mmCIF file of C-alpha atoms in Angstrom:
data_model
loop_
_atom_site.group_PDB
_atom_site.id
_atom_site.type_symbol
_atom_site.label_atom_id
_atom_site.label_comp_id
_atom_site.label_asym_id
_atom_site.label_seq_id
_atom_site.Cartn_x
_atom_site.Cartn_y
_atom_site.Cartn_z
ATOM 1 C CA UNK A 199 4.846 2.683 2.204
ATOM 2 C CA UNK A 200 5.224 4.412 5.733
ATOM 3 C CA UNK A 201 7.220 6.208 7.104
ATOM 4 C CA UNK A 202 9.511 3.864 9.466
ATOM 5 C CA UNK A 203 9.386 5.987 12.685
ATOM 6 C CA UNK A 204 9.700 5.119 15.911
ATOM 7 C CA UNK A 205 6.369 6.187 17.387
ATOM 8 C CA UNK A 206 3.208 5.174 17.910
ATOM 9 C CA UNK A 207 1.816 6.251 14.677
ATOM 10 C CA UNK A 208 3.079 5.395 11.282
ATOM 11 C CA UNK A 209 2.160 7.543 8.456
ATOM 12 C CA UNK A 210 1.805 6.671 4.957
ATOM 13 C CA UNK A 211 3.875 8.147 2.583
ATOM 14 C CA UNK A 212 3.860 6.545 -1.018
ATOM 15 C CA UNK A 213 0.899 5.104 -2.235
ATOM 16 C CA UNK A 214 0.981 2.785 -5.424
ATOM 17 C CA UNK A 215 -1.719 2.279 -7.704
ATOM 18 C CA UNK A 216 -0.971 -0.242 -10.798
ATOM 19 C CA UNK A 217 -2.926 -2.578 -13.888
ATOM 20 C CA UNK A 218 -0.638 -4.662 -15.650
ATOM 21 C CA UNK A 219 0.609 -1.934 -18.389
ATOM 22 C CA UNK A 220 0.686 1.267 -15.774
ATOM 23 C CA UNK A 221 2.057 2.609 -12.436
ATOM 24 C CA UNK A 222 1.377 5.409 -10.779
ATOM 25 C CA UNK A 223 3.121 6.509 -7.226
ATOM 26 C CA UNK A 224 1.709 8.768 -5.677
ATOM 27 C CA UNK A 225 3.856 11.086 -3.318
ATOM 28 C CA UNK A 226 1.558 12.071 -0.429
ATOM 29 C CA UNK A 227 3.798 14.727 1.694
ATOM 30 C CA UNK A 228 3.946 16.496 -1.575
ATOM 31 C CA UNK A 229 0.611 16.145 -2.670
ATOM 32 C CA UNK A 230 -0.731 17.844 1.114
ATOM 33 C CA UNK A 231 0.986 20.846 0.013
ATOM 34 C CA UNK A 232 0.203 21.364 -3.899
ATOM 35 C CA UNK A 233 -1.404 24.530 -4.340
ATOM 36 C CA UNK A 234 -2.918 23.931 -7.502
ATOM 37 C CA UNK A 235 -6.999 23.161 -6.399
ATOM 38 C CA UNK A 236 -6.153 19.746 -8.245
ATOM 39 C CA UNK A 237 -6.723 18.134 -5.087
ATOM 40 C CA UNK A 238 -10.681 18.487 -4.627
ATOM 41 C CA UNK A 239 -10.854 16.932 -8.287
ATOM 42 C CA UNK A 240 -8.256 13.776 -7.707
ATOM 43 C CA UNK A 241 -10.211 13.080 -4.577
ATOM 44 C CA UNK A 242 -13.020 12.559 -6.469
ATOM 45 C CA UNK A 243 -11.287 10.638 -9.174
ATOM 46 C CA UNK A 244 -9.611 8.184 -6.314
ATOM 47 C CA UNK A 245 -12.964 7.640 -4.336
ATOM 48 C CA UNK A 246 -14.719 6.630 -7.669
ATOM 49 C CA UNK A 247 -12.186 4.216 -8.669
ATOM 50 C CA UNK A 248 -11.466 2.134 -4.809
ATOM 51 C CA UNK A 249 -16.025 2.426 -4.707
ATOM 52 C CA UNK A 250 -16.287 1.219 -8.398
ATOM 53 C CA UNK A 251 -17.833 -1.905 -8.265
ATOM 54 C CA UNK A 252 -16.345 -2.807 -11.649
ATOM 55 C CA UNK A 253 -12.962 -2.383 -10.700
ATOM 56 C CA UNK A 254 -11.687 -5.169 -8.551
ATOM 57 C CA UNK A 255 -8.769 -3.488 -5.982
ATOM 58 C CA UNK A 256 -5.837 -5.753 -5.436
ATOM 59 C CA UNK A 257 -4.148 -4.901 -1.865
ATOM 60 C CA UNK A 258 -1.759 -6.797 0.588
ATOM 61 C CA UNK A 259 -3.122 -6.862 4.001
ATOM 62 C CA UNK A 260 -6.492 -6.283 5.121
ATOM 63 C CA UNK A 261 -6.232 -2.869 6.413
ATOM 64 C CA UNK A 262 -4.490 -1.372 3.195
ATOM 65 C CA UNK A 263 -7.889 0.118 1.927
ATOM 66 C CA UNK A 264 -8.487 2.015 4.983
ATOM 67 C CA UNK A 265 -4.917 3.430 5.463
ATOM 68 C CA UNK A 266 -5.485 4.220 2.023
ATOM 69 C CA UNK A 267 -8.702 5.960 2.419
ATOM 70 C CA UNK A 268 -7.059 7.726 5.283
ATOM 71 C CA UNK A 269 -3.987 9.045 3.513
ATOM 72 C CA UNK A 270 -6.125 10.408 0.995
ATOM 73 C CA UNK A 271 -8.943 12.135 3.418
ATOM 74 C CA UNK A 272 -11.609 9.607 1.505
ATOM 75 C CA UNK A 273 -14.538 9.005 3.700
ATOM 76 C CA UNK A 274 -13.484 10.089 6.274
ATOM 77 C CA UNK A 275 -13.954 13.880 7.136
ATOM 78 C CA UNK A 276 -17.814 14.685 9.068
ATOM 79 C CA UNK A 277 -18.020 17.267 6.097
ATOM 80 C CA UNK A 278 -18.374 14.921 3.493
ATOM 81 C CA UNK A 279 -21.906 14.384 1.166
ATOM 82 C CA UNK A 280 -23.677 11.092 1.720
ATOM 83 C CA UNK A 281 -22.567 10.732 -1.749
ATOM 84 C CA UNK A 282 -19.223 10.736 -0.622
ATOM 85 C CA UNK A 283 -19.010 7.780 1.689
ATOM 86 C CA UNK A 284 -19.756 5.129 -0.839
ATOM 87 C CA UNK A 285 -18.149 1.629 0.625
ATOM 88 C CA UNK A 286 -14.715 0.695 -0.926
ATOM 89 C CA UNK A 287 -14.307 -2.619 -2.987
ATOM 90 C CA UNK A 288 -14.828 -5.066 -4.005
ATOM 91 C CA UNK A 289 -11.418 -5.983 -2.900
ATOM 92 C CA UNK A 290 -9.140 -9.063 -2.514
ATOM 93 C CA UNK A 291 -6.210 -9.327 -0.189
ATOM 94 C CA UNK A 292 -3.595 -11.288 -1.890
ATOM 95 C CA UNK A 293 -1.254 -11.309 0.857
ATOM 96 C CA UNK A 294 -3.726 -13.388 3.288
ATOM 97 C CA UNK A 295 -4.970 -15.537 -0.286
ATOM 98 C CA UNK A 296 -1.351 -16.733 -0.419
ATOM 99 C CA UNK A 297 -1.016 -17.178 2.977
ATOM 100 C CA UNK A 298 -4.032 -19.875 3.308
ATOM 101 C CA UNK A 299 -2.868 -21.626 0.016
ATOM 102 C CA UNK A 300 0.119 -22.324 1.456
ATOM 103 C CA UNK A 301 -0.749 -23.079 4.929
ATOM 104 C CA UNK A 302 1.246 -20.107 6.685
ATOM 105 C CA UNK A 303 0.417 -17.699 8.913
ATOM 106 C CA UNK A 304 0.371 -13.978 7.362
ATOM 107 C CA UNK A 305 3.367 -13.430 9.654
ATOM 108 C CA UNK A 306 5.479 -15.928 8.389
ATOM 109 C CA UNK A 307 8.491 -14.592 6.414
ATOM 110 C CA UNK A 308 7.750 -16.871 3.778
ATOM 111 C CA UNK A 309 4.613 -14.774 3.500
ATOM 112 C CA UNK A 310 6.278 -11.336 2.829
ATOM 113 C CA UNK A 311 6.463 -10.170 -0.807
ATOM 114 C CA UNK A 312 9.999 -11.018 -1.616
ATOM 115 C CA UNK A 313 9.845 -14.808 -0.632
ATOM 116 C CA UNK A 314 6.462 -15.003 -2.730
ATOM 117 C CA UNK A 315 7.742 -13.023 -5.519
ATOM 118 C CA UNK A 316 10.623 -15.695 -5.977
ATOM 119 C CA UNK A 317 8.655 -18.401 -5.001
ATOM 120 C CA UNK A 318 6.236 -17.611 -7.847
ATOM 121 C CA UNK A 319 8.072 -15.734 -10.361
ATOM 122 C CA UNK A 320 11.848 -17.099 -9.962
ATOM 123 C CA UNK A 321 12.523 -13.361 -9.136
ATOM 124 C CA UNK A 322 14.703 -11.913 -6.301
ATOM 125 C CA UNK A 323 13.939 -8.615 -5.442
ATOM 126 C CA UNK A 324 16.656 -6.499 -4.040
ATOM 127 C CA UNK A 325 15.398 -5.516 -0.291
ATOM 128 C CA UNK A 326 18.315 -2.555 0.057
ATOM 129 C CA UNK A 327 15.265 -0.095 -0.251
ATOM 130 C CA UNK A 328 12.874 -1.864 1.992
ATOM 131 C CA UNK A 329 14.204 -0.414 5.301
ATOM 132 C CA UNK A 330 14.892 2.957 3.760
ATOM 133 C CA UNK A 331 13.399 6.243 5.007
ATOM 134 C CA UNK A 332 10.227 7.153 3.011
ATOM 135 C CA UNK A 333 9.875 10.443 4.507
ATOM 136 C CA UNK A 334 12.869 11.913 3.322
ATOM 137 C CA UNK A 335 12.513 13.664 -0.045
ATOM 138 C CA UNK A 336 13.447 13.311 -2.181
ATOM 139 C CA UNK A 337 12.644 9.898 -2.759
ATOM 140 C CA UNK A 338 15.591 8.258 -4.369
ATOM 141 C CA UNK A 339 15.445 6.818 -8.249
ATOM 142 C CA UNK A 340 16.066 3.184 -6.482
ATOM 143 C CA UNK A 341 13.379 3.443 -3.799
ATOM 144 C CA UNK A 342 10.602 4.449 -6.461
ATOM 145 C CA UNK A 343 11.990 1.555 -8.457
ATOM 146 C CA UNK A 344 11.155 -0.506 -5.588
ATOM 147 C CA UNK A 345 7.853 0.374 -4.462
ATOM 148 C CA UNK A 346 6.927 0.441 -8.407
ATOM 149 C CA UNK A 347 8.764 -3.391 -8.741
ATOM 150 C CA UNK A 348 7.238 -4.522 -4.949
ATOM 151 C CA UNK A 349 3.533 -2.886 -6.111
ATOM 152 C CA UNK A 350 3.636 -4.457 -9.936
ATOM 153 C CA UNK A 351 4.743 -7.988 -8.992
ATOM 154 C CA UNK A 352 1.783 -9.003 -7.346
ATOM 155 C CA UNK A 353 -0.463 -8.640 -10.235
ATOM 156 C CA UNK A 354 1.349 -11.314 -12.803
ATOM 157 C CA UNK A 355 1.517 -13.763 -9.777
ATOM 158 C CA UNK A 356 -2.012 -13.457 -8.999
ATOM 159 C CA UNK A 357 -3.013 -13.831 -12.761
ATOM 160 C CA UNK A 358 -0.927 -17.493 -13.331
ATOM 161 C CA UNK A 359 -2.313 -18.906 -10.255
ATOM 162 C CA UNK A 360 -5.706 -18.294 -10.944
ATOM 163 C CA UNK A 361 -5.521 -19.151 -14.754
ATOM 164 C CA UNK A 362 -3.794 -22.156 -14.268
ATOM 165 C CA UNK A 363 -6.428 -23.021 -11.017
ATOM 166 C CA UNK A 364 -3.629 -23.543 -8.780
ATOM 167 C CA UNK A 365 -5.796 -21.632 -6.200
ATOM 168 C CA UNK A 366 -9.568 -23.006 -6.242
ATOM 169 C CA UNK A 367 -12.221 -20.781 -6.759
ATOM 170 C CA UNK A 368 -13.645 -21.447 -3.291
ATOM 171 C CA UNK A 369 -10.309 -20.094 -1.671
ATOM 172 C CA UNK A 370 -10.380 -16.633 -3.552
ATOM 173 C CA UNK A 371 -14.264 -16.755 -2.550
ATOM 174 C CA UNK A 372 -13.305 -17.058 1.099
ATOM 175 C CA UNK A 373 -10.918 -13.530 0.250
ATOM 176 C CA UNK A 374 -12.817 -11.549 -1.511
ATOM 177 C CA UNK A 375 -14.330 -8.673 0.155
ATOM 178 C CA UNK A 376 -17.396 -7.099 -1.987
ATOM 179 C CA UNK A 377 -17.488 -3.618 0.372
ATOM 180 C CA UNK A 378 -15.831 -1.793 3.146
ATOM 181 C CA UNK A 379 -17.484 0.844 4.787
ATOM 182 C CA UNK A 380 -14.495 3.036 5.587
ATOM 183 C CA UNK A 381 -14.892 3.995 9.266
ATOM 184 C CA UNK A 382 -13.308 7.175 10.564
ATOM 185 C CA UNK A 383 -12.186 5.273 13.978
ATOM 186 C CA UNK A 384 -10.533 2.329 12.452
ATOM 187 C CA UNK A 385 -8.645 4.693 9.466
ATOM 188 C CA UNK A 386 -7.207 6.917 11.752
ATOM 189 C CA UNK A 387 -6.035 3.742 13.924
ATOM 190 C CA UNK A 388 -4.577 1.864 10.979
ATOM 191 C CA UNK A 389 -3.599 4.751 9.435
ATOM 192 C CA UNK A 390 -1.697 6.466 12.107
ATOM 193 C CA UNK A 391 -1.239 10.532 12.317
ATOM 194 C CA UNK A 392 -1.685 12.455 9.447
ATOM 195 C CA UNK A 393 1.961 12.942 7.537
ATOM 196 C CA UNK A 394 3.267 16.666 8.407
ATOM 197 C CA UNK A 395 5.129 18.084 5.900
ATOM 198 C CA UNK A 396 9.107 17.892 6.036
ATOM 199 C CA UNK A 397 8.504 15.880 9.000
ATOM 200 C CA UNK A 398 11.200 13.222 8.831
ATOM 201 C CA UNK A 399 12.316 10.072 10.522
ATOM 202 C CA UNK A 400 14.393 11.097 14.130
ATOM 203 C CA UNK A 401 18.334 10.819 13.014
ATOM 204 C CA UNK A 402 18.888 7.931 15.743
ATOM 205 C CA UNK A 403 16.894 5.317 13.385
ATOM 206 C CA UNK A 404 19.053 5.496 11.196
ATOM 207 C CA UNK A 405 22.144 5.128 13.279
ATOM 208 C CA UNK A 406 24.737 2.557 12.684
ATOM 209 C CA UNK A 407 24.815 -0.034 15.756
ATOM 210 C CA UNK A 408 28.739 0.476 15.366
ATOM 211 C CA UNK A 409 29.680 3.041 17.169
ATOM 212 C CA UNK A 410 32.960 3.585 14.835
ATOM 213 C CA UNK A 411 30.738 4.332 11.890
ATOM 214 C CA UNK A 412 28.697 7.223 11.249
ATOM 215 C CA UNK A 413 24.656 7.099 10.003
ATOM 216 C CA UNK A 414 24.121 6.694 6.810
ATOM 217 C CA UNK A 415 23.405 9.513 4.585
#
């Protein structure tokens, strides 16, 4: 999730990582500033797993891995080992898989992650948070709910279409990605500036088009 600012750039701010018994959100203004020497170690730990060609990555859009690899300084810094610059994948982007099974452009609203999720799973999910500021922190009990419910959700969808072949194998084929070379250039494009910390979202975004009521808090 970015931060919803009106610039050029967009930075990431919450990154979700999920199987189908676990979470994890990761909070990435506040993990820029831990002062721990965790960090060096977790790198590591993330590069392994989005290079590990056992793991297959799930991601919406085709540009999440390298925003990812971005946020997280993975690949990308000239200081890096060799070692260090393994390709990411293999990865499959679900949100452009659902879009060609159902004839839509990726654009399409019926496309976004809500209309899918109650397409698919009979779910609605409540899109209160979706607009929301994710640069302000605290995050808010509901908007980690969210991201957790938004991130999760994909995975049981993508499991019943493919065991009960309602996608053929020769679609997912066409969407599967077996490596990414993650290219400094096109992560810093994607990914927009890094996030400074306490940086937040200008006060006008937020303003209420009425001019009798005041911004939200």
């Amino acid at each position: 999730w970015r931060e919803e600012a009106p610039f050029w750039h967009s930075p990431a701010t919450l990154v979700a990582f999920c199987t189908v018994d676990r979470i994890e959100l990761i909070d990435l203004p506040s993990l820029r500033k831990d002062e721990t020497g965790d960090w060096p170690e977790a790198a590591n730990k993330f590069r392994a797993l989005l290079s590990s060609p056992r793991v297959l990555k799930i991601v919406c859009g085709d540009d999440v891995l390298q925003v990812l690899a971005h946020a997280l300084g993975l690949g990308v810094a000239a200081t890096l080992q060799p070692s260090a610059r393994d390709p990411l994948g293999p990865w499959l982007d679900a949100r452009a898989l659902f879009a060609d099974m159902l004839g839509r452009s990726e654009e399409d609203p019926a496309c976004a992650w809500p209309a899918l999720a109650r397409r698919f799973l009979g779910l609605r999910l409540c899109p209160e948070e979706s607009g929301s500021n994710w640069a302000r922190r605290p995050l808010r009990e509901s908007q980690l709910h969210h991201a957790a419910v938004e991130a999760w959700t994909q995975l049981p969808v993508l499991r019943a279409l493919c065991s009960h072949k309602i996608i053929p194998a020769a679609l997912l084929k066409r969407h599967l990605n077996v490596q990414t070379k993650v290219r400094a250039a096109v992560a810093r494009r994607v990914g927009g500036k890094v996030h400074v910390l306490g940086q937040l979202a200008p006060p006008g975004r937020l303003a209420c088009t009425d001019a009798g009521q005041s911004a939200p808090q």
